[in-house]
Amino acid sequence: MTTPKPLEVFTLCGEVIKLGALVGQGGEGAVYDLAVHQNHVAKVYHKPLDQQRIDKIRAMANIKTDMLEKLTAWPSGLICAKDRKPIGLIMPKISGRKSIHQLYSPKSRRTDFQRVDWRFLARAAANTARAFAAVHDNACVIGDVNHGGILVAQDATVRLIDCDSFQVSYLGQQYLCEVGIETFTPPELQNRPFAGIVRTPNHDNFGLAVLTFLLLFMGRHPFAGRYSGPEDMPIPKAIEQYRFPYGMNAAAVGMSRPPSTPELSVVGPRLAGMFERAFSKQGTSAGRPLARDWIAALTEFEANLKQCSANSSHWSLGGSLCPWCKMEGSTGVPLFSTVLPAGGGTLFDIVNFQRQVDAVTHQGQAPTIAHKAVSASPEAEKLKGHATKAKLIAGIAAAVMVVIGIALGGQIWFFGGAVGLFLILKGALGKDKEAAEFRRLATEAAAQWDKAHATWLERAGAGAFEKQKAQIAALRQEWDSLPSKRTAKLSELERNQRKVQLDRYLDGFEIAHAKIEGVGQGKKQILESYGIETALDVEWNKLMNVPGFGPKTSHKVVSWRTGLERRFVFDPKKAIDPHDIAQIDQAILADRKRLQGALVTGLEHLKQIKIQVMAVREQTLADMERLRLAADQTAANAAVAST
Amino acid sequence: MSNPFDQVPFGAAEFADNPEPRCPCLLLLDTSGSMQGRPIEALNQGLVAFKDELATDSLAMKRVEVAIVTFGPVNTVAEFQTADLFTPTRLSTTGDTPMGAAIEHGLEMLRRRKDEYKANGISYYRPWVFLITDGAPTDSVVAAEQAIKAGEAAKAFSFFAVGVEGANMDILAKLSTRQPLKLDGLKFRELFSWLSASLSGVSQSQVGQTVALQSPAGWAEV
């Protein structure tokens, strides 16, 4: 869906606007840099703009304030084609930011937002609320709140984009927002087409609460939970029916939190109360917390966060157990990337460092989960021997029929009938179906155990720890080799220096003035026309390409060069340029810094791995034992039931 | 009879790491002997293009889950995994065309995956099942046909069948509740590019807007 770049665009006043490079391309239009204004870009729509949209953009340009322009990509005016028909708009340029979903999902956060902890997430949420408040203060509504419409920078500041979909009121006119994303849409608007609906700030405040929840609860949607009913419970349906799995009424509406997620109370009573209100019926009728309320509550919340004593990248409100240690323990997934201790002296004490590494002792292998001595359940015992019994009875019946058959003169159909009777009776008397159900359960439990056990070995075992230790050892080795690396680079420089001098020397002997046997003026001119002018240019392969130079003559020319080379004396005194040495030292220093950083991070990571592995062992041992027991029990049942 | 032990899911890790709603896509790919040569080559290139195009959409990378089952014989090449973890492996051709068994196996995988989503409180979009074949089944497809009809009726998934040159389109039409599509030549690349764009669209779909699928005109004979 590429639209060719328009040749010329104009302002409404007919001034020419020069477009620069294409910045991006979306479903609706293409965005270009402006050759003159670096802080703005032009969006050119693929399709012609309708009057409604034109009026809306014009209204937005009139509403524009400095604050709006700072917090959003607010349109500042229309642009037209040569025929004065509007084809797009001018808006502030926003770069170096990422969509908010890349911040709230732990996985993408680890790559896209490093060194982020809960304080950062609370700040980003408060900043989002600030942007919402600014829009609401100007009698506008965002409408289409979504995970892609908010861009976050590395300093947690946010900007809202796609502003041309906002609902705008200007001079008594209302321009509506006719789109929306289900998972950010309040219950009262679920399942209704957006066309014609007038949005209110209270609708936005639902989306804001969802965003805040996503940020504070590690990317979990507030309405994604486990539902006890038989049918599916997709998020939009859960929203519509006020089934908030973290709330006080969760059990009453058949919902429970997803496993390994924190309770609502981890955010403290004030924020918890706000989430309850935002996601309740009362919020629909009496109003949800306003953007301003969130700013105040989140600011207070952030100020009260305390660092965890076990893991420096964990911040929480304090209390009995750090929620992130608990969550990381039960899942084995690091929720935040390692935070480096600040500062750090100029001199790195490698010996002391090694001592610290050695102090992190090996955690041992994962505890083995032993088989349990179990006896089959009474239900299974009941089936015991049923197969043998069934066969016996069927066999007797069939034998009786055979005997009768023989007595009646050995009619063949009697024998066939006997076989049939045997099969029918065996099937009817047997309880194969029930036994099969026991076997199915056993297979299922065994598969579940195998899968969980493999995961257990991976997360509770020593593999990750040992790998990390080996990695630190490799870094240490590299660190130790830095001095010899420097020496090697210097001697390489020296060798190069010799070559530089030799080249300069050889270049001083011009063929034109040399006496070479068999190479007269004519041949010298030919050589010159082939770019062979000094002894430096003389190379066997080059000569062989010159017409008139056979092996014999070429050999003479090369000997001339070798003779000169032999007389060359290297002068180490004038050899090395101090700049070159400085360059090597700088490179070594950079290596040293890089390794130092990697070593320190590696040690922090090693500690974290150990903490996590220990936590996994503690938190999941009971589950593992339960799974082991289930596998053993169902296996025993199946074995007894099938005999 | 129900399991007397209340099971605790252990798959929590991947969902803690990435709690985004999932959009599962099951690919049932015919790798029987007749696909040998240029067709399998084109199919392999198509899969690479599929991953590359999904990679341009950071949300689709977290939401779309791909699983691959090949048949001739039935083999799970990839279990359900998010697009960022999915790496296309080179498929080679062997054997006959046990299409029925492949469909049943794939749908069972899908059912289990949905159970995992539910157990872990992960929301999901209606799954897509994509069958691609250049032949006719060498086994019975009666059970598979029933499973597809039941699944479509319950909105448990959407089933799409694509026939490559030589495929028995009548059987595909019988299997699928949707009109099967006929691949134009070996335009696998275009097919997967369309699939990627459609999945990206589904994975960020909006209210009041049934995701309008783009026309498959770029790769199918329509």
GROMACS .gro file of N, CA, C and O in nm, chain A residues 353-439:
model
  348
  353PHE      N    1   3.742  -0.891   4.345
  353PHE     CA    2   3.627  -0.931   4.266
  353PHE      C    3   3.615  -1.083   4.263
  353PHE      O    4   3.510  -1.140   4.285
  354GLN      N    5   3.730  -1.148   4.235
  354GLN     CA    6   3.729  -1.294   4.226
  354GLN      C    7   3.684  -1.354   4.359
  354GLN      O    8   3.611  -1.452   4.363
  355ARG      N    9   3.728  -1.289   4.468
  355ARG     CA   10   3.688  -1.337   4.600
  355ARG      C   11   3.534  -1.333   4.612
  355ARG      O   12   3.472  -1.424   4.663
  356GLN      N   13   3.476  -1.223   4.560
  356GLN     CA   14   3.329  -1.211   4.566
  356GLN      C   15   3.260  -1.320   4.484
  356GLN      O   16   3.157  -1.373   4.523
  357VAL      N   17   3.320  -1.349   4.368
  357VAL     CA   18   3.261  -1.453   4.283
  357VAL      C   19   3.267  -1.586   4.355
  357VAL      O   20   3.168  -1.661   4.361
  358ASP      N   21   3.384  -1.614   4.415
  358ASP     CA   22   3.400  -1.743   4.484
  358ASP      C   23   3.308  -1.754   4.604
  358ASP      O   24   3.270  -1.863   4.644
  359ALA      N   25   3.274  -1.637   4.661
  359ALA     CA   26   3.187  -1.638   4.779
  359ALA      C   27   3.045  -1.686   4.745
  359ALA      O   28   2.972  -1.731   4.832
  360VAL      N   29   3.008  -1.672   4.617
  360VAL     CA   30   2.875  -1.722   4.577
  360VAL      C   31   2.889  -1.872   4.555
  360VAL      O   32   2.931  -1.917   4.450
  361THR      N   33   2.858  -1.947   4.658
  361THR     CA   34   2.886  -2.090   4.652
  361THR      C   35   2.786  -2.164   4.565
  361THR      O   36   2.674  -2.119   4.545
  362HIS      N   37   2.831  -2.276   4.518
  362HIS     CA   38   2.748  -2.361   4.433
  362HIS      C   39   2.625  -2.406   4.513
  362HIS      O   40   2.634  -2.441   4.630
  363GLN      N   41   2.512  -2.406   4.445
  363GLN     CA   42   2.386  -2.432   4.512
  363GLN      C   43   2.348  -2.580   4.515
  363GLN      O   44   2.245  -2.616   4.569
  364GLY      N   45   2.431  -2.662   4.453
  364GLY     CA   46   2.397  -2.805   4.450
  364GLY      C   47   2.295  -2.835   4.342
  364GLY      O   48   2.237  -2.745   4.282
  365GLN      N   49   2.274  -2.963   4.318
  365GLN     CA   50   2.178  -3.004   4.215
  365GLN      C   51   2.034  -2.990   4.266
  365GLN      O   52   2.013  -2.975   4.386
  366ALA      N   53   1.941  -2.996   4.175
  366ALA     CA   54   1.800  -2.988   4.214
  366ALA      C   55   1.765  -3.106   4.303
  366ALA      O   56   1.808  -3.217   4.276
  367PRO      N   57   1.689  -3.083   4.410
  367PRO     CA   58   1.651  -3.194   4.496
  367PRO      C   59   1.572  -3.298   4.416
  367PRO      O   60   1.491  -3.261   4.330
  368THR      N   61   1.598  -3.424   4.444
  368THR     CA   62   1.524  -3.528   4.372
  368THR      C   63   1.387  -3.544   4.436
  368THR      O   64   1.372  -3.526   4.556
  369ILE      N   65   1.291  -3.573   4.349
  369ILE     CA   66   1.156  -3.591   4.400
  369ILE      C   67   1.124  -3.740   4.391
  369ILE      O   68   1.109  -3.795   4.283
  370ALA      N   69   1.122  -3.803   4.508
  370ALA     CA   70   1.118  -3.950   4.512
  370ALA      C   71   0.979  -4.003   4.479
  370ALA      O   72   0.879  -3.934   4.499
  371HIS      N   73   0.977  -4.124   4.429
  371HIS     CA   74   0.850  -4.194   4.410
  371HIS      C   75   0.785  -4.217   4.545
  371HIS      O   76   0.853  -4.239   4.645
  372LYS      N   77   0.654  -4.216   4.548
  372LYS     CA   78   0.583  -4.241   4.672
  372LYS      C   79   0.528  -4.384   4.668
  372LYS      O   80   0.485  -4.431   4.560
  373ALA      N   81   0.532  -4.449   4.781
  373ALA     CA   82   0.471  -4.582   4.785
  373ALA      C   83   0.320  -4.563   4.797
  373ALA      O   84   0.271  -4.511   4.896
  374VAL      N   85   0.248  -4.595   4.691
  374VAL     CA   86   0.103  -4.576   4.695
  374VAL      C   87   0.034  -4.706   4.661
  374VAL      O   88   0.086  -4.788   4.585
  375SER      N   89  -0.083  -4.725   4.716
  375SER     CA   90  -0.161  -4.841   4.673
  375SER      C   91  -0.279  -4.789   4.591
  375SER      O   92  -0.322  -4.674   4.606
  376ALA      N   93  -0.327  -4.873   4.502
  376ALA     CA   94  -0.433  -4.833   4.410
  376ALA      C   95  -0.559  -4.793   4.488
  376ALA      O   96  -0.582  -4.840   4.599
  377SER      N   97  -0.639  -4.706   4.427
  377SER     CA   98  -0.760  -4.659   4.493
  377SER      C   99  -0.866  -4.770   4.495
  377SER      O  100  -0.858  -4.864   4.415
  378PRO      N  101  -0.962  -4.760   4.587
  378PRO     CA  102  -1.066  -4.865   4.594
  378PRO      C  103  -1.139  -4.883   4.462
  378PRO      O  104  -1.171  -4.996   4.424
  379GLU      N  105  -1.164  -4.772   4.391
  379GLU     CA  106  -1.234  -4.783   4.262
  379GLU      C  107  -1.156  -4.870   4.166
  379GLU      O  108  -1.213  -4.951   4.092
  380ALA      N  109  -1.023  -4.853   4.166
  380ALA     CA  110  -0.939  -4.931   4.077
  380ALA      C  111  -0.936  -5.077   4.121
  380ALA      O  112  -0.941  -5.168   4.038
  381GLU      N  113  -0.927  -5.097   4.253
  381GLU     CA  114  -0.923  -5.234   4.307
  381GLU      C  115  -1.046  -5.313   4.263
  381GLU      O  116  -1.039  -5.432   4.238
  382LYS      N  117  -1.160  -5.242   4.256
  382LYS     CA  118  -1.284  -5.308   4.218
  382LYS      C  119  -1.274  -5.372   4.080
  382LYS      O  120  -1.338  -5.471   4.052
  383LEU      N  121  -1.195  -5.306   3.993
  383LEU     CA  122  -1.184  -5.356   3.856
  383LEU      C  123  -1.084  -5.470   3.845
  383LEU      O  124  -1.075  -5.535   3.742
  384LYS      N  125  -1.006  -5.490   3.951
  384LYS     CA  126  -0.897  -5.587   3.946
  384LYS      C  127  -0.948  -5.725   3.903
  384LYS      O  128  -1.048  -5.775   3.956
  385GLY      N  129  -0.878  -5.781   3.813
  385GLY     CA  130  -0.910  -5.917   3.773
  385GLY      C  131  -1.034  -5.931   3.687
  385GLY      O  132  -1.072  -6.041   3.649
  386HIS      N  133  -1.097  -5.819   3.657
  386HIS     CA  134  -1.222  -5.828   3.580
  386HIS      C  135  -1.199  -5.890   3.443
  386HIS      O  136  -1.280  -5.965   3.392
  387ALA      N  137  -1.082  -5.861   3.385
  387ALA     CA  138  -1.054  -5.910   3.250
  387ALA      C  139  -1.042  -6.061   3.252
  387ALA      O  140  -1.100  -6.131   3.167
  388THR      N  141  -0.967  -6.114   3.351
  388THR     CA  142  -0.948  -6.258   3.362
  388THR      C  143  -1.083  -6.325   3.385
  388THR      O  144  -1.117  -6.426   3.322
  389LYS      N  145  -1.160  -6.268   3.477
  389LYS     CA  146  -1.291  -6.325   3.510
  389LYS      C  147  -1.379  -6.329   3.385
  389LYS      O  148  -1.441  -6.429   3.355
  390ALA      N  149  -1.381  -6.217   3.315
  390ALA     CA  150  -1.466  -6.206   3.196
  390ALA      C  151  -1.428  -6.313   3.095
  390ALA      O  152  -1.514  -6.381   3.037
  391LYS      N  153  -1.296  -6.332   3.078
  391LYS     CA  154  -1.248  -6.431   2.981
  391LYS      C  155  -1.291  -6.573   3.023
  391LYS      O  156  -1.333  -6.653   2.942
  392LEU      N  157  -1.279  -6.597   3.152
  392LEU     CA  158  -1.312  -6.730   3.205
  392LEU      C  159  -1.458  -6.765   3.179
  392LEU      O  160  -1.490  -6.869   3.122
  393ILE      N  161  -1.547  -6.670   3.219
  393ILE     CA  162  -1.690  -6.695   3.202
  393ILE      C  163  -1.724  -6.715   3.056
  393ILE      O  164  -1.792  -6.810   3.016
  394ALA      N  165  -1.669  -6.626   2.972
  394ALA     CA  166  -1.696  -6.633   2.828
  394ALA      C  167  -1.644  -6.765   2.773
  394ALA      O  168  -1.708  -6.830   2.689
  395GLY      N  169  -1.529  -6.808   2.820
  395GLY     CA  170  -1.467  -6.932   2.774
  395GLY      C  171  -1.556  -7.052   2.808
  395GLY      O  172  -1.580  -7.139   2.724
  396ILE      N  173  -1.604  -7.051   2.934
  396ILE     CA  174  -1.690  -7.164   2.975
  396ILE      C  175  -1.815  -7.171   2.889
  396ILE      O  176  -1.852  -7.276   2.835
  397ALA      N  177  -1.876  -7.055   2.871
  397ALA     CA  178  -1.999  -7.051   2.790
  397ALA      C  179  -1.973  -7.103   2.649
  397ALA      O  180  -2.052  -7.182   2.594
  398ALA      N  181  -1.859  -7.059   2.592
  398ALA     CA  182  -1.827  -7.100   2.456
  398ALA      C  183  -1.801  -7.249   2.452
  398ALA      O  184  -1.845  -7.320   2.360
  399ALA      N  185  -1.729  -7.301   2.553
  399ALA     CA  186  -1.697  -7.443   2.557
  399ALA      C  187  -1.824  -7.526   2.563
  399ALA      O  188  -1.838  -7.627   2.493
  400VAL      N  189  -1.919  -7.478   2.648
  400VAL     CA  190  -2.047  -7.548   2.657
  400VAL      C  191  -2.113  -7.555   2.520
  400VAL      O  192  -2.163  -7.659   2.476
  401MET      N  193  -2.109  -7.446   2.449
  401MET     CA  194  -2.172  -7.442   2.318
  401MET      C  195  -2.102  -7.537   2.222
  401MET      O  196  -2.167  -7.605   2.141
  402VAL      N  197  -1.967  -7.545   2.232
  402VAL     CA  198  -1.893  -7.636   2.146
  402VAL      C  199  -1.932  -7.780   2.175
  402VAL      O  200  -1.957  -7.860   2.084
  403VAL      N  201  -1.943  -7.809   2.305
  403VAL     CA  202  -1.979  -7.945   2.343
  403VAL      C  203  -2.116  -7.980   2.286
  403VAL      O  204  -2.135  -8.087   2.225
  404ILE      N  205  -2.210  -7.887   2.300
  404ILE     CA  206  -2.344  -7.911   2.243
  404ILE      C  207  -2.332  -7.931   2.093
  404ILE      O  208  -2.393  -8.020   2.035
  405GLY      N  209  -2.251  -7.849   2.033
  405GLY     CA  210  -2.230  -7.856   1.887
  405GLY      C  211  -2.183  -7.994   1.848
  405GLY      O  212  -2.235  -8.056   1.754
  406ILE      N  213  -2.083  -8.049   1.922
  406ILE     CA  214  -2.029  -8.181   1.891
  406ILE      C  215  -2.139  -8.287   1.909
  406ILE      O  216  -2.160  -8.374   1.825
  407ALA      N  217  -2.214  -8.269   2.021
  407ALA     CA  218  -2.321  -8.364   2.050
  407ALA      C  219  -2.425  -8.367   1.939
  407ALA      O  220  -2.484  -8.469   1.908
  408LEU      N  221  -2.448  -8.251   1.878
  408LEU     CA  222  -2.549  -8.241   1.773
  408LEU      C  223  -2.493  -8.280   1.637
  408LEU      O  224  -2.553  -8.255   1.534
  409GLY      N  225  -2.375  -8.333   1.637
  409GLY     CA  226  -2.321  -8.383   1.512
  409GLY      C  227  -2.220  -8.290   1.447
  409GLY      O  228  -2.195  -8.299   1.328
  410GLY      N  229  -2.165  -8.203   1.523
  410GLY     CA  230  -2.053  -8.122   1.477
  410GLY      C  231  -2.086  -8.024   1.366
  410GLY      O  232  -2.015  -8.013   1.268
  411GLN      N  233  -2.200  -7.959   1.381
  411GLN     CA  234  -2.233  -7.860   1.277
  411GLN      C  235  -2.146  -7.736   1.290
  411GLN      O  236  -2.127  -7.682   1.399
  412ILE      N  237  -2.097  -7.698   1.175
  412ILE     CA  238  -1.993  -7.597   1.175
  412ILE      C  239  -2.037  -7.464   1.233
  412ILE      O  240  -1.962  -7.397   1.303
  413TRP      N  241  -2.166  -7.425   1.212
  413TRP     CA  242  -2.210  -7.294   1.260
  413TRP      C  243  -2.206  -7.283   1.411
  413TRP      O  244  -2.196  -7.177   1.469
  414PHE      N  245  -2.213  -7.399   1.479
  414PHE     CA  246  -2.203  -7.398   1.624
  414PHE      C  247  -2.067  -7.348   1.669
  414PHE      O  248  -2.054  -7.274   1.767
  415PHE      N  249  -1.964  -7.391   1.594
  415PHE     CA  250  -1.829  -7.347   1.633
  415PHE      C  251  -1.813  -7.196   1.612
  415PHE      O  252  -1.760  -7.125   1.698
  416GLY      N  253  -1.866  -7.151   1.496
  416GLY     CA  254  -1.863  -7.004   1.471
  416GLY      C  255  -1.938  -6.934   1.581
  416GLY      O  256  -1.892  -6.835   1.637
  417GLY      N  257  -2.055  -6.989   1.615
  417GLY     CA  258  -2.136  -6.926   1.720
  417GLY      C  259  -2.063  -6.922   1.852
  417GLY      O  260  -2.071  -6.825   1.926
  418ALA      N  261  -1.984  -7.026   1.880
  418ALA     CA  262  -1.910  -7.030   2.005
  418ALA      C  263  -1.812  -6.915   2.014
  418ALA      O  264  -1.800  -6.847   2.117
  419VAL      N  265  -1.742  -6.893   1.900
  419VAL     CA  266  -1.644  -6.783   1.899
  419VAL      C  267  -1.716  -6.651   1.922
  419VAL      O  268  -1.675  -6.568   2.004
  420GLY      N  269  -1.830  -6.636   1.852
  420GLY     CA  270  -1.907  -6.511   1.866
  420GLY      C  271  -1.953  -6.492   2.008
  420GLY      O  272  -1.934  -6.385   2.067
  421LEU      N  273  -2.004  -6.596   2.069
  421LEU     CA  274  -2.054  -6.589   2.205
  421LEU      C  275  -1.942  -6.548   2.300
  421LEU      O  276  -1.959  -6.462   2.389
  422PHE      N  277  -1.822  -6.610   2.278
  422PHE     CA  278  -1.707  -6.578   2.361
  422PHE      C  279  -1.680  -6.427   2.359
  422PHE      O  280  -1.666  -6.361   2.462
  423LEU      N  281  -1.678  -6.373   2.234
  423LEU     CA  282  -1.644  -6.231   2.220
  423LEU      C  283  -1.750  -6.142   2.283
  423LEU      O  284  -1.720  -6.047   2.354
  424ILE      N  285  -1.878  -6.179   2.258
  424ILE     CA  286  -1.987  -6.096   2.311
  424ILE      C  287  -1.983  -6.094   2.462
  424ILE      O  288  -1.987  -5.991   2.527
  425LEU      N  289  -1.970  -6.214   2.522
  425LEU     CA  290  -1.972  -6.224   2.667
  425LEU      C  291  -1.853  -6.153   2.729
  425LEU      O  292  -1.864  -6.080   2.827
  426LYS      N  293  -1.735  -6.172   2.667
  426LYS     CA  294  -1.614  -6.109   2.720
  426LYS      C  295  -1.631  -5.958   2.721
  426LYS      O  296  -1.601  -5.889   2.819
  427GLY      N  297  -1.688  -5.907   2.607
  427GLY     CA  298  -1.710  -5.761   2.598
  427GLY      C  299  -1.811  -5.715   2.702
  427GLY      O  300  -1.790  -5.617   2.772
  428ALA      N  301  -1.921  -5.790   2.715
  428ALA     CA  302  -2.029  -5.747   2.803
  428ALA      C  303  -1.988  -5.754   2.949
  428ALA      O  304  -2.023  -5.669   3.030
  429LEU      N  305  -1.914  -5.861   2.985
  429LEU     CA  306  -1.877  -5.879   3.125
  429LEU      C  307  -1.758  -5.792   3.164
  429LEU      O  308  -1.742  -5.756   3.279
  430GLY      N  309  -1.674  -5.763   3.065
  430GLY     CA  310  -1.551  -5.688   3.094
  430GLY      C  311  -1.582  -5.543   3.125
  430GLY      O  312  -1.688  -5.491   3.094
  431LYS      N  313  -1.489  -5.478   3.189
  431LYS     CA  314  -1.506  -5.336   3.220
  431LYS      C  315  -1.392  -5.259   3.155
  431LYS      O  316  -1.326  -5.178   3.217
  432ASP      N  317  -1.370  -5.297   3.026
  432ASP     CA  318  -1.255  -5.240   2.957
  432ASP      C  319  -1.260  -5.088   2.950
  432ASP      O  320  -1.160  -5.021   2.957
  433LYS      N  321  -1.380  -5.038   2.937
  433LYS     CA  322  -1.394  -4.894   2.921
  433LYS      C  323  -1.344  -4.820   3.046
  433LYS      O  324  -1.271  -4.723   3.039
  434GLU      N  325  -1.387  -4.872   3.161
  434GLU     CA  326  -1.345  -4.807   3.285
  434GLU      C  327  -1.195  -4.820   3.305
  434GLU      O  328  -1.128  -4.727   3.347
  435ALA      N  329  -1.143  -4.941   3.272
  435ALA     CA  330  -0.999  -4.961   3.286
  435ALA      C  331  -0.924  -4.866   3.194
  435ALA      O  332  -0.822  -4.808   3.232
  436ALA      N  333  -0.980  -4.847   3.075
  436ALA     CA  334  -0.914  -4.758   2.979
  436ALA      C  335  -0.909  -4.616   3.033
  436ALA      O  336  -0.812  -4.544   3.014
  437GLU      N  337  -1.014  -4.577   3.104
  437GLU     CA  338  -1.018  -4.443   3.161
  437GLU      C  339  -0.906  -4.427   3.265
  437GLU      O  340  -0.840  -4.325   3.271
  438PHE      N  341  -0.885  -4.533   3.344
  438PHE     CA  342  -0.773  -4.528   3.440
  438PHE      C  343  -0.641  -4.513   3.367
  438PHE      O  344  -0.553  -4.439   3.408
  439ARG      N  345  -0.629  -4.588   3.256
  439ARG     CA  346  -0.503  -4.581   3.181
  439ARG      C  347  -0.484  -4.443   3.121
  439ARG      O  348  -0.374  -4.389   3.120
   0.00000   0.00000   0.00000
